[in-house]
């Protein structure tokens, strides 16, 4: 969807892929996972549309955050989608901009503001596999095709507002 909407981003990504295909005899896991712009595009897609809207944790020891006391055993809801669309953490959060995950910009991402797979010992067990599958699929798709919108493309896409997973209608 985002690549069809932003042709210049799609073209830049295709250039990176074509360059690798010309200069590498073997397209290995390391080659694909090392593509900087592919990583940035995938990260931005996951920022705009995280696999889950929120995650949950239980406080394991009483603590104070700012002026808020949180007791041990308190159930905590972490709004991933809302955080990843908050101007406090991301400039122009509703704009698709993979450059925010490149170089100095990537270093400037506030820790724990980008949580598409959660974080810590309970983060998504399939994170590495999902990341590799996403990148490899996009790599091979853009090696052969380009994405375009059509008359039936909903702009912006609509999502089910009440479920945990972020699914299009």
Short mmCIF file of C-alpha atoms in Angstrom, two decimals:
data_model
loop_
_atom_site.label_atom_id
_atom_site.label_comp_id
_atom_site.label_asym_id
_atom_site.label_seq_id
_atom_site.Cartn_x
_atom_site.Cartn_y
_atom_site.Cartn_z
CA UNK A 1 0.00 0.00 0.00
CA UNK A 2 2.62 2.56 1.05
CA UNK A 3 4.96 1.80 -1.84
CA UNK A 4 2.07 2.17 -4.29
CA UNK A 5 1.25 5.52 -2.68
CA UNK A 6 4.86 6.75 -2.67
CA UNK A 7 6.43 5.92 -6.03
CA UNK A 8 9.68 7.75 -5.22
CA UNK A 9 10.20 5.51 -2.20
CA UNK A 10 9.37 2.40 -4.23
CA UNK A 11 11.83 3.48 -6.96
CA UNK A 12 14.60 4.10 -4.42
CA UNK A 13 14.02 0.67 -2.89
CA UNK A 14 14.00 -1.00 -6.32
CA UNK A 15 17.34 0.71 -7.08
CA UNK A 16 18.84 -0.74 -3.89
CA UNK A 17 17.53 -4.20 -4.78
CA UNK A 18 18.72 -4.02 -8.41
CA UNK A 19 22.16 -2.90 -7.25
CA UNK A 20 22.44 -5.93 -4.98
CA UNK A 21 21.20 -8.32 -7.66
CA UNK A 22 23.83 -6.98 -10.10
CA UNK A 23 26.72 -7.15 -7.64
CA UNK A 24 25.95 -10.29 -5.60
CA UNK A 25 26.01 -13.78 -7.05
CA UNK A 26 24.24 -15.24 -4.00
CA UNK A 27 21.32 -13.49 -2.33
CA UNK A 28 21.85 -14.73 1.22
CA UNK A 29 20.10 -14.00 4.49
CA UNK A 30 22.97 -11.67 5.45
CA UNK A 31 22.73 -9.76 2.15
CA UNK A 32 18.97 -9.17 2.44
CA UNK A 33 19.07 -8.35 6.16
CA UNK A 34 21.92 -5.90 5.51
CA UNK A 35 19.99 -3.73 3.04
CA UNK A 36 19.70 -0.39 4.80
CA UNK A 37 16.82 1.15 2.83
CA UNK A 38 14.84 -2.11 2.79
CA UNK A 39 15.20 -2.21 6.58
CA UNK A 40 14.06 1.43 6.85
CA UNK A 41 11.01 0.84 4.63
CA UNK A 42 10.00 -2.28 6.58
CA UNK A 43 10.48 -0.45 9.89
CA UNK A 44 8.32 2.45 8.71
CA UNK A 45 5.58 0.07 7.55
CA UNK A 46 5.67 -1.56 11.01
CA UNK A 47 5.57 1.87 12.66
CA UNK A 48 2.56 2.95 10.64
CA UNK A 49 0.80 -0.41 11.00
CA UNK A 50 2.15 -2.45 13.92
CA UNK A 51 1.03 -6.11 13.92
CA UNK A 52 -0.85 -5.48 17.18
CA UNK A 53 -2.35 -2.23 18.45
CA UNK A 54 -1.30 -2.78 22.05
CA UNK A 55 0.42 -5.15 24.42
CA UNK A 56 -0.08 -5.92 28.09
CA UNK A 57 2.21 -6.41 31.06
CA UNK A 58 1.87 -6.89 34.81
CA UNK A 59 3.96 -4.67 37.07
CA UNK A 60 6.39 -6.93 38.97
CA UNK A 61 7.38 -4.42 41.65
CA UNK A 62 5.83 -1.21 42.95
CA UNK A 63 7.27 1.90 41.33
CA UNK A 64 6.59 5.55 40.57
CA UNK A 65 6.65 6.97 37.04
CA UNK A 66 6.65 10.76 37.13
CA UNK A 67 3.94 11.44 39.68
CA UNK A 68 2.05 8.18 39.11
CA UNK A 69 2.39 5.34 41.63
CA UNK A 70 2.07 1.87 40.12
CA UNK A 71 1.53 -0.98 42.55
CA UNK A 72 2.98 -4.45 42.12
CA UNK A 73 0.48 -6.63 40.27
CA UNK A 74 -1.09 -3.72 38.35
CA UNK A 75 -2.19 -4.68 34.85
CA UNK A 76 -0.59 -2.27 32.35
CA UNK A 77 -1.77 -1.65 28.80
CA UNK A 78 0.90 -0.35 26.39
CA UNK A 79 -0.73 1.39 23.39
CA UNK A 80 1.77 0.54 20.63
CA UNK A 81 -0.25 2.03 17.77
CA UNK A 82 -0.90 5.27 19.68
CA UNK A 83 2.75 5.66 20.73
CA UNK A 84 4.00 5.07 17.20
CA UNK A 85 1.63 7.79 15.97
CA UNK A 86 2.43 10.34 18.68
CA UNK A 87 4.17 13.60 17.68
CA UNK A 88 6.07 13.44 20.97
CA UNK A 89 8.03 10.48 19.57
CA UNK A 90 7.82 10.83 15.78
CA UNK A 91 7.84 14.03 13.72
CA UNK A 92 4.82 14.06 11.37
CA UNK A 93 3.67 10.65 12.62
CA UNK A 94 0.99 10.21 9.95
CA UNK A 95 3.48 10.70 7.09
CA UNK A 96 5.13 7.59 5.60
CA UNK A 97 8.83 8.43 5.83
CA UNK A 98 11.37 5.57 5.87
CA UNK A 99 14.20 8.11 6.25
CA UNK A 100 13.33 8.35 9.96
CA UNK A 101 14.97 4.91 10.28
CA UNK A 102 18.22 5.78 8.47
CA UNK A 103 21.56 6.92 9.91
CA UNK A 104 21.37 9.69 12.50
CA UNK A 105 17.57 9.70 12.33
CA UNK A 106 17.46 6.05 13.43
CA UNK A 107 19.79 6.84 16.33
CA UNK A 108 17.35 9.58 17.37
CA UNK A 109 14.34 7.26 17.76
CA UNK A 110 13.30 7.48 21.41
CA UNK A 111 13.94 4.13 23.15
CA UNK A 112 10.77 2.05 23.58
CA UNK A 113 8.72 4.32 21.28
CA UNK A 114 8.98 1.82 18.38
CA UNK A 115 7.60 -1.53 19.56
CA UNK A 116 6.11 -3.44 16.61
CA UNK A 117 7.10 -6.76 18.22
CA UNK A 118 7.09 -5.66 21.85
CA UNK A 119 10.30 -5.54 23.86
CA UNK A 120 12.19 -7.48 26.49
CA UNK A 121 11.92 -11.14 27.47
CA UNK A 122 8.30 -11.33 26.32
CA UNK A 123 8.74 -9.75 22.91
CA UNK A 124 7.39 -11.66 19.91
CA UNK A 125 9.15 -15.00 19.66
CA UNK A 126 8.74 -14.90 15.87
CA UNK A 127 10.23 -11.41 15.43
CA UNK A 128 13.38 -12.52 13.56
CA UNK A 129 11.44 -14.90 11.33
CA UNK A 130 8.75 -12.31 10.60
CA UNK A 131 11.36 -9.65 9.82
CA UNK A 132 13.25 -11.97 7.49
CA UNK A 133 10.05 -13.12 5.76
CA UNK A 134 8.86 -9.53 5.30
CA UNK A 135 12.18 -8.36 3.85
CA UNK A 136 12.73 -11.43 1.68
CA UNK A 137 9.18 -11.28 0.32
CA UNK A 138 9.46 -7.58 -0.49
CA UNK A 139 12.94 -8.09 -2.00
CA UNK A 140 11.70 -10.78 -4.39
CA UNK A 141 8.40 -9.03 -5.20
CA UNK A 142 10.16 -5.78 -6.13
CA UNK A 143 12.74 -7.74 -8.15
CA UNK A 144 9.93 -8.63 -10.54
CA UNK A 145 7.04 -6.22 -10.03
CA UNK A 146 6.07 -2.74 -8.91
CA UNK A 147 3.05 -1.79 -6.85
CA UNK A 148 0.30 0.56 -8.02
CA UNK A 149 -3.00 1.71 -6.63
CA UNK A 150 -6.23 1.02 -8.49
CA UNK A 151 -9.72 2.49 -8.43
CA UNK A 152 -10.64 0.17 -5.54
CA UNK A 153 -7.72 1.19 -3.32
CA UNK A 154 -9.06 2.77 -0.14
CA UNK A 155 -7.09 5.89 0.69
CA UNK A 156 -6.53 5.96 3.59
CA UNK A 157 -7.15 2.30 4.45
CA UNK A 158 -9.84 1.57 7.03
CA UNK A 159 -9.18 -0.72 9.99
CA UNK A 160 -11.34 -2.61 12.44
CA UNK A 161 -11.34 -0.22 15.42
CA UNK A 162 -12.16 -2.63 18.22
CA UNK A 163 -9.88 -5.63 17.80
CA UNK A 164 -6.34 -6.20 19.04
CA UNK A 165 -4.84 -7.01 15.64
CA UNK A 166 -4.62 -4.22 13.08
CA UNK A 167 -6.59 -5.72 10.18
CA UNK A 168 -7.98 -3.89 7.14
CA UNK A 169 -11.73 -4.13 6.48
#
